[in-house]
Amino acid sequence: MQRERWYKDMVFYQIWPRSFKDGDGDGMGDLWGVLEKLDYIKGLGCDGIWFSPIYPSPGADCGYDIADYMDIAPEFGGMEAFRKVLDGCHERGMKLIMDLVVNHTSDEHAWFQKSRQRIEPYSDYYIWRPAKPDGTLPNNWDSNFEGKAWTWDEVRGEYYLHLFAVKQPDLNMDNPLVREEVKKILRFWLDMGVDGFREDVITYISKKEGLSDDHLFPIYKGMPNYNHGPHIHEYLEEFKRDVFDHYDCFTLAEAPLVWPRQALKYIDEENGQLDMMIQFQCQCADCLFTDYLPTKFSLRRMKKAFSDWQYKLAGRAWNMLYIENHDHPRIISRYGSEKFWKESGKTLAVMYLLQQGTPFLYQGQEIGMLNWRPEDAEMYEDVQTRYNYAHSNLNKSPEKRLHKMWRSSRDSARTPVQWDDTENAGFTTGTPWFYVNDNYKTINVAAQEKDPDSILNFYRRTIKLRKALPVVRHGQYREHFRLDMRRYVYSREMEGQKLLVICSFSDRPVKMKIPAGFDLSRAELVLQTHKDAGDTLQPYESRVYLWNE
Ligand code: NOJ
């Protein structure tokens, strides 16, 4: 049966709940705060919300360590607040998707507590191994966050696998009972009315049999043995067949290392098991391999990544478009320029919002929030940042080490949303759980609401334009001047409509360059970051031209 793929016409807003808006004054963002801001989100032109985890959790990884999948954490307002938010979304014609984190649970989840005591049927819910005969770890894998991937459990007298933090033991998805639990969780939320799921590191859930040592990867050792593992498509197909096919919902899969061709095995509209994929390539134009080996931003690398996904999914699958989320530092600080804050913030918006796919905005992105700069590494909260800081670049000066963290830490983008210029940026009336970026007096929603030329209002205009033009959903994408190191130029074309997007990524004026076959005298300039549109592009200037034929 042909599905209605309504998500293709939408724009989503990601809420990382702790830092969005505090509604009850305890210093922690919550669903009461979200309820207050639903009209704001809708007013951006967003049609849906993705919630990073809001389930009960000890918070070792800010909610990505779940202790109970079928409840809402009391600090976020519990089920009562959640139902109000869900209804509030639906009344406004908005969708709501949840984060499904089933590669691992919290070690405080009841399943793990029973599993470590070998209480049936839970004893095989996780991946337990004895030490090797010589007393060493079961294999040489690294965890993604905290040293080696194995921790000894005194109660069970065995090691358990954790691909992330020590407090995030991996589930054993090869156990059919675990897969049944996942289906129960999915049905629970779908029956309540949620509209889909973002699936956390879902490509990791099937580990290669034998869990043998990895001699291939220099870092993240073990990854070839669990990313895109042997039964991944089978398990995803099972979830689709048994659950998703029976609901009007969509799925968005997070995939840390994936190329377009491989992605098609998951999201091809003919026979994929999922709908969209969060890939990291577009996020790695300033890093080698991952965010945590920062290098210089390369516009060419960024263009290549965006174009590859545009070209290779065209007609077969649908892109998920994003430039920020809770796992990456702020985009202006990375791909743009803090000096040309407003200009580069707008250009980054145009650059991705007019491509083919479903765009996601991360809270605060729409006002151009910048990386937070702590004075002391002790101020970082994030488990991964703290581990990286303690173990890397030890021979560098304290200033250099802090600077590296500023560039790469997830906490750079996890400070409270800056709503206004009052105390704590209007985020809470209490004591905020985390630091507020000092720049909130100048960068905040209230100030930008009043300014027609603000980044916030520019996002609104760009999203409105996106929705008004069929060519943005349907048009063929083409990149021009591929080797150009200062400009990103692409077009979108369909019968009767054509769009040309020109973005400068230079901090100096550069000449306008128009690809052959685009006659500007017959075009309408439908969007621009700067007032005058001459022969020169000002630093970080963007223009969008439209032809209706
Ligand atoms: C990916 C999530 O986006 C990230 O925030 C989390 O820490 C890891 N998966 C582990 O769940």
Coordinates of C-alpha atoms and ligand atoms in Angstrom, one line a residue:
M1 CA 0.0 0.0 0.0
Q2 CA 1.3 3.5 -0.9
R3 CA 1.9 5.5 2.2
E4 CA 1.0 9.1 2.7
R5 CA 4.5 10.6 3.3
W6 CA 3.3 13.8 5.0
Y7 CA 6.7 14.4 6.6
K8 CA 8.0 15.5 3.3
D9 CA 6.1 18.8 3.5
M10 CA 7.1 19.5 7.0
V11 CA 9.8 21.3 9.0
F12 CA 10.7 19.9 12.4
Y13 CA 12.0 21.6 15.6
Q14 CA 14.2 19.6 17.9
I15 CA 13.8 20.1 21.6
W16 CA 16.6 19.2 24.0
P17 CA 14.3 19.4 27.0
R18 CA 16.6 20.4 29.9
S19 CA 17.6 23.6 28.2
F20 CA 14.5 24.7 26.3
K21 CA 12.2 26.4 28.8
D22 CA 11.5 25.9 32.4
G23 CA 7.8 26.2 33.2
D24 CA 7.8 25.4 37.0
G25 CA 10.8 27.3 38.2
D26 CA 13.0 24.5 39.3
G27 CA 15.8 25.5 37.0
M28 CA 15.4 22.6 34.6
G29 CA 13.6 22.9 31.2
D30 CA 10.3 20.9 31.2
L31 CA 7.1 20.2 29.2
W32 CA 5.3 23.0 30.9
G33 CA 7.8 25.3 29.3
V34 CA 7.3 23.6 26.0
L35 CA 3.5 24.1 26.3
E36 CA 4.1 27.8 26.7
K37 CA 6.1 27.9 23.5
L38 CA 4.1 25.8 21.1
D39 CA 2.8 28.9 19.4
Y40 CA 6.3 30.2 19.1
I41 CA 7.4 26.9 17.4
K42 CA 4.4 26.9 15.1
G43 CA 5.1 30.6 14.3
L44 CA 8.5 29.7 13.0
G45 CA 6.7 27.6 10.4
C46 CA 7.6 24.3 12.1
D47 CA 5.0 21.6 11.8
G48 CA 6.4 19.2 14.3
I49 CA 8.6 18.5 17.3
W50 CA 11.3 15.9 17.9
F51 CA 11.9 15.5 21.6
S52 CA 15.3 14.3 22.8
P53 CA 14.5 11.8 25.6
I54 CA 12.0 12.8 28.3
Y55 CA 11.7 9.5 30.0
P56 CA 12.8 8.8 33.6
S57 CA 16.6 8.6 33.6
P58 CA 19.4 9.0 36.1
G59 CA 20.8 11.5 33.6
A60 CA 24.3 10.0 33.0
D61 CA 23.9 11.0 29.4
C62 CA 21.3 13.6 29.7
G63 CA 18.4 11.2 29.2
Y64 CA 19.9 8.9 26.6
D65 CA 20.2 6.5 29.5
I66 CA 16.6 5.4 30.0
A67 CA 15.4 3.8 33.2
D68 CA 11.7 3.4 32.2
Y69 CA 10.6 3.6 28.6
M70 CA 6.9 3.9 29.3
D71 CA 6.7 7.0 31.4
I72 CA 7.7 10.7 31.4
A73 CA 10.3 11.9 33.9
P74 CA 8.7 13.8 36.8
E75 CA 11.2 16.7 36.4
F76 CA 9.8 17.2 32.9
G77 CA 6.2 17.3 34.2
G78 CA 5.3 13.6 34.0
M79 CA 2.5 12.1 31.8
E80 CA 0.1 14.9 32.7
A81 CA 2.3 17.6 31.0
F82 CA 3.1 15.2 28.2
R83 CA -0.5 14.6 27.2
K84 CA -1.1 18.4 27.2
V85 CA 1.8 18.9 24.9
L86 CA 0.7 16.1 22.6
D87 CA -2.8 17.5 22.4
G88 CA -1.4 21.0 22.0
C89 CA 0.6 19.9 19.1
H90 CA -2.3 18.0 17.4
E91 CA -4.7 20.9 18.0
R92 CA -2.2 23.1 16.1
G93 CA -1.8 20.6 13.3
M94 CA 1.7 19.7 14.4
K95 CA 3.3 16.3 14.8
L96 CA 5.3 15.0 17.7
I97 CA 8.0 12.4 17.5
M98 CA 9.9 10.7 20.4
D99 CA 13.4 9.5 20.7
L100 CA 13.7 5.7 20.8
V101 CA 16.9 4.7 22.5
V102 CA 17.1 0.9 22.4
N103 CA 20.7 0.2 21.6
H104 CA 21.2 0.5 25.4
T105 CA 19.3 1.3 28.6
S106 CA 20.4 2.8 31.8
D107 CA 22.1 0.5 34.3
E108 CA 19.3 1.5 36.6
H109 CA 16.7 0.1 34.4
A110 CA 14.8 -2.8 36.1
W111 CA 15.8 -5.2 33.2
F112 CA 19.5 -4.6 33.9
Q113 CA 19.1 -5.0 37.7
K114 CA 17.4 -8.3 37.1
S115 CA 19.8 -9.4 34.4
R116 CA 22.9 -8.9 36.6
Q117 CA 21.2 -11.2 39.2
R118 CA 20.4 -13.7 36.4
I119 CA 16.7 -13.4 37.1
E120 CA 14.8 -15.0 34.2
P121 CA 13.7 -14.1 31.6
Y122 CA 16.1 -11.1 31.9
S123 CA 19.5 -12.8 32.2
D124 CA 20.1 -12.7 28.5
Y125 CA 18.7 -9.1 27.9
Y126 CA 22.2 -7.6 27.8
I127 CA 25.6 -8.6 26.4
W128 CA 27.5 -10.4 29.2
R129 CA 30.9 -12.1 28.8
P130 CA 33.5 -13.6 31.1
A131 CA 37.0 -12.3 31.0
K132 CA 39.4 -14.0 28.5
P133 CA 41.3 -17.0 29.9
D134 CA 44.3 -14.7 30.5
G135 CA 42.1 -12.4 32.6
T136 CA 41.8 -9.6 30.1
L137 CA 38.7 -7.9 28.7
P138 CA 36.4 -10.0 26.4
N139 CA 37.7 -8.0 23.4
N140 CA 39.6 -4.8 22.5
W141 CA 36.6 -2.6 21.6
D142 CA 36.4 1.1 22.7
S143 CA 33.3 2.7 24.0
N144 CA 32.2 5.8 22.2
F145 CA 32.3 7.8 25.4
E146 CA 34.3 6.4 28.3
G147 CA 37.4 4.2 27.6
K148 CA 36.9 0.6 26.9
A149 CA 33.6 -0.9 26.1
W150 CA 33.5 -3.5 28.9
T151 CA 32.8 -3.0 32.6
W152 CA 33.0 -5.7 35.3
D153 CA 29.8 -6.3 37.2
E154 CA 30.5 -7.6 40.7
V155 CA 26.9 -8.9 41.1
R156 CA 26.9 -11.1 38.0
G157 CA 30.7 -11.8 38.0
E158 CA 30.9 -11.0 34.3
Y159 CA 31.7 -8.1 32.0
Y160 CA 28.9 -6.2 30.2
L161 CA 29.2 -4.4 26.9
H162 CA 28.5 -0.7 26.8
L163 CA 29.2 1.1 23.5
F164 CA 28.6 4.4 25.2
A165 CA 28.9 5.4 28.9
V166 CA 29.6 2.9 31.7
K167 CA 26.0 3.5 32.8
Q168 CA 24.6 2.6 29.4
P169 CA 24.7 -1.2 29.0
D170 CA 23.9 -2.5 25.5
L171 CA 20.8 -4.5 25.0
N172 CA 21.1 -7.9 23.4
M173 CA 18.9 -7.4 20.3
D174 CA 19.5 -11.0 19.2
N175 CA 17.2 -12.0 22.0
P176 CA 13.7 -12.2 20.6
L177 CA 12.3 -11.2 24.0
V178 CA 14.2 -7.9 23.8
R179 CA 12.7 -7.2 20.4
E180 CA 9.3 -7.9 21.7
E181 CA 10.0 -5.3 24.5
V182 CA 10.9 -2.8 21.8
K183 CA 7.7 -3.4 20.0
K184 CA 5.7 -3.0 23.2
I185 CA 7.4 0.4 23.8
L186 CA 6.6 1.5 20.2
R187 CA 3.0 0.5 20.4
F188 CA 2.6 2.2 23.8
W189 CA 3.5 5.6 22.4
L190 CA 1.9 5.2 19.0
D191 CA -1.4 4.1 20.7
M192 CA -1.2 7.3 22.7
G193 CA -0.9 9.3 19.5
V194 CA 2.7 10.1 18.9
D195 CA 3.6 10.4 15.2
G196 CA 6.9 8.7 14.9
F197 CA 10.3 8.1 16.3
R198 CA 13.9 9.3 15.9
E199 CA 15.9 6.1 16.5
D200 CA 19.1 6.6 18.4
V201 CA 22.2 4.9 17.0
I202 CA 19.9 2.3 15.5
T203 CA 22.6 1.0 13.1
Y204 CA 24.5 -0.3 16.1
I205 CA 21.9 -2.7 17.4
S206 CA 23.1 -5.9 15.8
K207 CA 26.6 -7.1 16.8
K208 CA 28.7 -9.5 14.8
E209 CA 28.6 -13.0 16.3
G210 CA 31.8 -13.8 18.3
L211 CA 32.4 -10.2 19.2
S212 CA 36.0 -10.6 18.0
D213 CA 38.8 -8.1 18.4
D214 CA 38.9 -5.3 15.9
H215 CA 42.2 -4.8 14.0
L216 CA 40.8 -2.3 11.5
F217 CA 39.8 0.9 13.2
P218 CA 42.4 3.1 14.9
I219 CA 39.8 4.8 17.1
Y220 CA 36.3 3.6 18.0
K221 CA 37.8 0.2 17.9
G222 CA 35.1 -2.4 17.3
M223 CA 32.8 -0.3 15.1
P224 CA 33.1 -2.6 12.1
N225 CA 31.7 -5.3 14.3
Y226 CA 28.5 -3.5 15.3
N227 CA 27.7 -0.7 12.9
H228 CA 25.4 -2.0 10.1
G229 CA 25.7 -5.4 11.8
P230 CA 24.6 -8.8 10.3
H231 CA 20.9 -8.7 11.4
I232 CA 20.2 -5.0 11.3
H233 CA 17.9 -5.0 8.3
E234 CA 16.1 -8.1 9.5
Y235 CA 15.4 -6.5 13.0
L236 CA 14.3 -3.3 11.5
E237 CA 12.0 -5.1 9.0
E238 CA 10.5 -6.9 11.9
F239 CA 9.7 -3.6 13.8
K240 CA 8.2 -2.2 10.6
R241 CA 6.1 -5.3 9.8
D242 CA 4.9 -5.8 13.3
V243 CA 4.4 -2.2 14.4
F244 CA 5.1 0.7 12.1
D245 CA 3.1 -0.6 9.1
H246 CA 0.0 -0.5 11.3
Y247 CA 0.3 3.2 12.2
D248 CA 0.4 6.5 10.4
C249 CA 3.8 7.5 11.5
F250 CA 7.4 7.9 10.3
T251 CA 10.9 6.9 11.4
L252 CA 14.1 8.8 11.4
A253 CA 17.2 6.7 12.0
E254 CA 20.5 8.0 13.4
A255 CA 23.5 6.5 11.7
P256 CA 26.9 7.6 12.8
L257 CA 29.0 6.3 9.9
V258 CA 27.0 5.9 6.7
W259 CA 27.3 6.7 3.0
P260 CA 24.4 7.4 0.7
R261 CA 24.5 4.1 -1.1
Q262 CA 24.5 2.2 2.2
A263 CA 21.7 4.5 3.5
L264 CA 19.5 3.4 0.6
K265 CA 19.5 -0.1 2.1
Y266 CA 17.6 1.4 5.0
I267 CA 15.5 4.2 3.5
D268 CA 14.8 3.3 -0.2
E269 CA 11.1 4.1 -0.6
E270 CA 10.5 0.9 -2.4
N271 CA 11.9 -1.5 0.1
G272 CA 13.5 0.3 3.0
Q273 CA 12.7 -0.3 6.6
L274 CA 12.9 3.3 7.7
D275 CA 12.0 6.7 6.3
M276 CA 14.9 9.1 6.8
M277 CA 18.4 9.0 8.1
I278 CA 20.5 11.4 10.3
Q279 CA 23.9 11.1 8.6
F280 CA 27.0 12.8 10.0
Q281 CA 28.8 13.6 6.8
C282 CA 27.4 17.1 6.4
Q283 CA 28.4 17.7 10.0
C284 CA 32.0 16.8 9.5
A285 CA 33.3 19.6 7.3
D286 CA 35.4 20.8 10.2
C287 CA 36.6 17.5 11.5
L288 CA 38.6 14.4 10.6
F289 CA 36.5 11.3 11.0
T290 CA 34.4 12.7 13.9
D291 CA 33.8 15.9 15.7
Y292 CA 36.3 15.1 18.2
L293 CA 39.3 15.5 15.9
P294 CA 38.7 19.1 14.9
T295 CA 40.4 20.4 11.8
K296 CA 39.8 23.5 9.7
F297 CA 36.4 24.0 8.2
S298 CA 36.4 23.1 4.5
L299 CA 33.6 24.6 2.4
R300 CA 34.4 22.1 -0.4
R301 CA 34.0 19.2 2.0
M302 CA 30.7 20.6 3.2
K303 CA 29.4 21.1 -0.3
K304 CA 30.5 17.7 -1.4
A305 CA 28.7 16.1 1.5
F306 CA 25.4 18.0 1.0
S307 CA 25.5 17.4 -2.8
D308 CA 26.3 13.7 -2.5
W309 CA 23.2 13.1 -0.4
Q310 CA 21.1 15.3 -2.7
Y311 CA 22.2 13.5 -5.8
K312 CA 22.3 9.9 -4.5
L313 CA 19.0 9.9 -2.8
A314 CA 17.1 11.7 -5.5
G315 CA 14.0 9.8 -6.6
R316 CA 14.7 6.9 -4.3
A317 CA 14.7 8.2 -0.8
W318 CA 14.2 11.3 1.2
N319 CA 16.8 13.4 3.0
M320 CA 16.7 14.6 6.5
L321 CA 18.3 18.1 6.5
Y322 CA 20.0 19.6 9.5
I323 CA 22.9 21.8 10.5
E324 CA 22.6 21.6 14.3
N325 CA 21.6 19.2 17.0
H326 CA 22.4 18.4 20.6
D327 CA 25.5 16.4 19.5
H328 CA 27.4 19.1 17.7
P329 CA 28.6 22.6 18.7
R330 CA 26.8 25.6 17.3
I331 CA 27.0 25.9 13.5
I332 CA 27.8 29.6 13.2
S333 CA 30.9 29.0 15.5
R334 CA 31.8 26.1 13.2
Y335 CA 30.9 26.7 9.6
G336 CA 30.1 30.4 9.8
S337 CA 31.8 33.4 11.5
E338 CA 31.1 34.8 14.9
K339 CA 32.4 38.1 13.5
F340 CA 29.8 38.0 10.7
W341 CA 27.3 36.5 13.1
K342 CA 24.0 37.7 11.6
E343 CA 25.1 37.3 8.0
S344 CA 26.6 33.9 8.3
G345 CA 23.6 32.7 10.5
K346 CA 21.3 33.7 7.7
T347 CA 23.4 32.2 4.9
L348 CA 23.6 28.8 6.8
A349 CA 19.9 28.9 7.0
V350 CA 19.3 29.4 3.3
M351 CA 22.0 27.0 2.4
Y352 CA 20.3 24.0 3.8
L353 CA 16.6 25.0 4.0
L354 CA 16.1 25.1 0.3
Q355 CA 17.5 21.7 -0.4
Q356 CA 15.4 18.6 -1.0
G357 CA 14.4 16.8 2.2
T358 CA 12.7 17.5 5.6
P359 CA 14.6 20.2 7.5
F360 CA 15.1 20.1 11.3
L361 CA 16.0 23.1 13.4
Y362 CA 17.6 22.7 16.8
Q363 CA 16.5 24.9 19.6
G364 CA 18.3 28.3 19.6
Q365 CA 19.6 27.8 16.0
E366 CA 16.9 30.1 14.8
I367 CA 18.3 33.0 16.8
G368 CA 21.9 32.2 15.9
M369 CA 23.1 31.0 19.3
L370 CA 26.8 30.6 19.5
N371 CA 29.2 28.2 21.3
W372 CA 29.3 28.6 25.0
R373 CA 32.8 29.3 26.3
P374 CA 33.5 28.2 29.9
E375 CA 36.4 29.6 31.8
D376 CA 37.2 26.2 33.3
A377 CA 36.9 22.6 32.1
E378 CA 35.3 21.6 35.3
M379 CA 32.2 23.5 34.2
Y380 CA 31.4 20.9 31.5
E381 CA 28.7 18.5 32.3
D382 CA 28.6 16.1 29.3
V383 CA 30.0 12.7 30.0
Q384 CA 31.8 12.5 26.6
T385 CA 33.4 15.9 27.0
R386 CA 34.6 15.2 30.5
Y387 CA 36.2 12.0 29.4
N388 CA 37.8 13.5 26.3
Y389 CA 39.1 16.4 28.3
A390 CA 40.7 14.2 30.9
H391 CA 42.3 11.9 28.4
S392 CA 43.4 13.9 25.4
N393 CA 45.8 16.7 24.5
L394 CA 47.5 16.4 27.9
N395 CA 50.7 17.9 26.6
K396 CA 49.0 21.1 25.4
S397 CA 48.6 24.3 27.3
P398 CA 45.4 24.7 29.4
E399 CA 44.2 27.5 27.0
K400 CA 44.6 25.2 24.0
R401 CA 42.9 22.3 25.7
L402 CA 39.9 24.5 26.6
H403 CA 39.8 25.9 23.1
K404 CA 39.6 22.5 21.6
M405 CA 36.7 21.6 23.9
W406 CA 34.9 24.9 23.0
R407 CA 35.2 23.8 19.3
S408 CA 34.1 20.2 19.8
S409 CA 32.1 19.7 22.9
R410 CA 28.4 19.0 22.8
D411 CA 27.9 21.3 25.8
S412 CA 28.8 24.2 23.5
A413 CA 25.2 23.9 22.2
R414 CA 23.5 22.7 25.3
T415 CA 23.1 26.0 27.2
P416 CA 19.6 27.3 27.9
V417 CA 17.7 28.9 25.1
Q418 CA 18.0 32.7 25.3
W419 CA 14.5 34.0 25.4
D420 CA 15.1 37.6 26.5
D421 CA 17.6 39.8 28.3
T422 CA 16.3 39.3 31.8
E423 CA 18.1 37.3 34.4
N424 CA 19.0 33.7 33.2
A425 CA 17.9 34.8 29.7
G426 CA 14.3 34.2 30.6
F427 CA 14.9 30.5 30.7
T428 CA 14.0 30.0 34.3
T429 CA 12.9 32.0 37.4
G430 CA 14.9 29.5 39.5
T431 CA 18.6 28.6 39.4
P432 CA 19.4 27.2 35.9
W433 CA 20.7 23.6 35.9
F434 CA 23.5 24.7 33.5
Y435 CA 25.3 27.9 32.6
V436 CA 23.6 30.5 30.4
N437 CA 25.8 31.9 27.6
D438 CA 27.0 35.4 28.6
N439 CA 25.9 36.8 25.3
Y440 CA 22.2 36.5 26.1
K441 CA 21.8 40.3 26.5
T442 CA 22.4 40.7 22.8
I443 CA 21.3 37.3 21.3
N444 CA 17.8 36.5 22.4
V445 CA 14.4 35.8 21.0
A446 CA 12.7 38.9 22.4
A447 CA 15.2 41.3 20.7
Q448 CA 14.9 39.4 17.4
E449 CA 11.2 39.4 17.5
K450 CA 11.3 43.2 17.3
D451 CA 13.9 43.4 14.5
P452 CA 12.6 42.7 11.0
D453 CA 16.2 42.1 9.9
S454 CA 17.0 39.5 12.6
I455 CA 18.1 35.9 12.0
L456 CA 14.9 34.8 13.6
N457 CA 12.7 36.6 11.1
F458 CA 15.0 35.5 8.3
Y459 CA 14.3 31.8 9.3
R460 CA 10.6 32.5 9.2
R461 CA 10.9 34.1 5.7
T462 CA 13.0 31.2 4.4
I463 CA 10.7 28.5 5.8
K464 CA 7.7 30.4 4.3
L465 CA 9.4 30.5 0.9
R466 CA 10.3 26.8 1.1
K467 CA 6.7 26.0 1.7
A468 CA 5.3 28.2 -1.0
L469 CA 7.5 26.8 -3.8
P470 CA 6.8 23.3 -5.2
V471 CA 10.3 23.3 -6.7
V472 CA 11.8 23.0 -3.2
R473 CA 10.0 19.7 -2.6
H474 CA 10.1 18.4 -6.1
G475 CA 12.9 20.1 -8.1
Q476 CA 16.0 18.5 -9.3
Y477 CA 19.1 19.6 -7.4
R478 CA 22.3 20.7 -9.2
E479 CA 25.5 22.1 -7.7
H480 CA 27.4 24.7 -9.7
F481 CA 31.1 25.7 -9.4
R482 CA 31.9 22.7 -7.4
L483 CA 35.5 23.6 -6.8
D484 CA 34.8 27.1 -5.7
M485 CA 36.2 27.7 -2.3
R486 CA 34.1 30.7 -1.4
R487 CA 30.7 30.2 -2.8
Y488 CA 28.0 27.5 -2.6
V489 CA 25.8 27.8 -5.6
Y490 CA 23.0 25.3 -6.4
S491 CA 19.8 25.2 -8.4
R492 CA 16.5 23.4 -8.1
E493 CA 14.6 22.8 -11.2
M494 CA 11.2 21.3 -12.2
E495 CA 8.9 21.9 -15.1
G496 CA 7.7 25.5 -14.8
Q497 CA 9.8 26.5 -11.9
K498 CA 13.5 27.1 -11.3
L499 CA 15.4 28.3 -8.2
L500 CA 19.0 29.5 -7.9
V501 CA 20.6 29.7 -4.5
I502 CA 23.9 31.6 -4.2
C503 CA 25.7 31.7 -0.8
S504 CA 29.0 33.3 -0.1
F505 CA 31.0 31.7 2.7
S506 CA 33.7 34.3 2.5
D507 CA 34.5 37.0 5.0
R508 CA 35.6 39.2 2.2
P509 CA 33.5 40.6 -0.7
V510 CA 33.5 38.3 -3.7
K511 CA 32.2 38.6 -7.2
M512 CA 28.8 37.3 -8.1
K513 CA 29.0 34.2 -10.2
I514 CA 26.0 33.1 -12.2
P515 CA 26.0 29.6 -13.9
A516 CA 25.4 29.5 -17.6
G517 CA 21.7 29.2 -18.6
F518 CA 20.4 31.3 -15.7
D519 CA 19.2 34.7 -17.0
L520 CA 18.8 36.9 -14.0
S521 CA 17.0 39.6 -16.0
R522 CA 14.0 37.2 -16.2
A523 CA 14.2 36.1 -12.6
E524 CA 12.7 37.4 -9.4
L525 CA 15.0 37.9 -6.4
V526 CA 12.8 36.2 -3.8
L527 CA 15.2 36.1 -0.8
Q528 CA 18.3 38.0 0.2
T529 CA 20.4 38.4 3.3
H530 CA 21.6 41.9 2.4
K531 CA 19.7 44.9 1.2
D532 CA 21.5 45.9 -2.0
A533 CA 22.1 43.2 -4.6
G534 CA 25.0 44.4 -6.7
D535 CA 27.7 42.6 -8.7
T536 CA 29.6 41.9 -5.5
L537 CA 28.5 39.5 -2.8
Q538 CA 29.2 41.0 0.6
P539 CA 30.7 38.7 3.3
Y540 CA 28.4 35.8 3.9
E541 CA 25.7 37.2 1.5
S542 CA 23.1 35.0 0.0
R543 CA 20.5 35.5 -2.7
V544 CA 17.8 33.3 -4.0
Y545 CA 16.4 33.8 -7.5
L546 CA 13.2 32.3 -8.9
W547 CA 12.0 31.7 -12.4
N548 CA 8.3 30.9 -13.1
E549 CA 8.1 29.8 -16.7
Ligands
NOJ1 C1 23.3 9.5 20.0 C2 22.6 10.7 20.7 O1 22.3 11.7 19.8 C3 23.6 11.1 21.8 O2 23.2 12.3 22.4 C4 23.7 10.0 22.8 O3 24.7 10.4 23.7 C5 24.2 8.7 22.1 N1 23.5 8.5 20.9 C6 24.0 7.6 23.1 O4 22.7 7.4 23.2

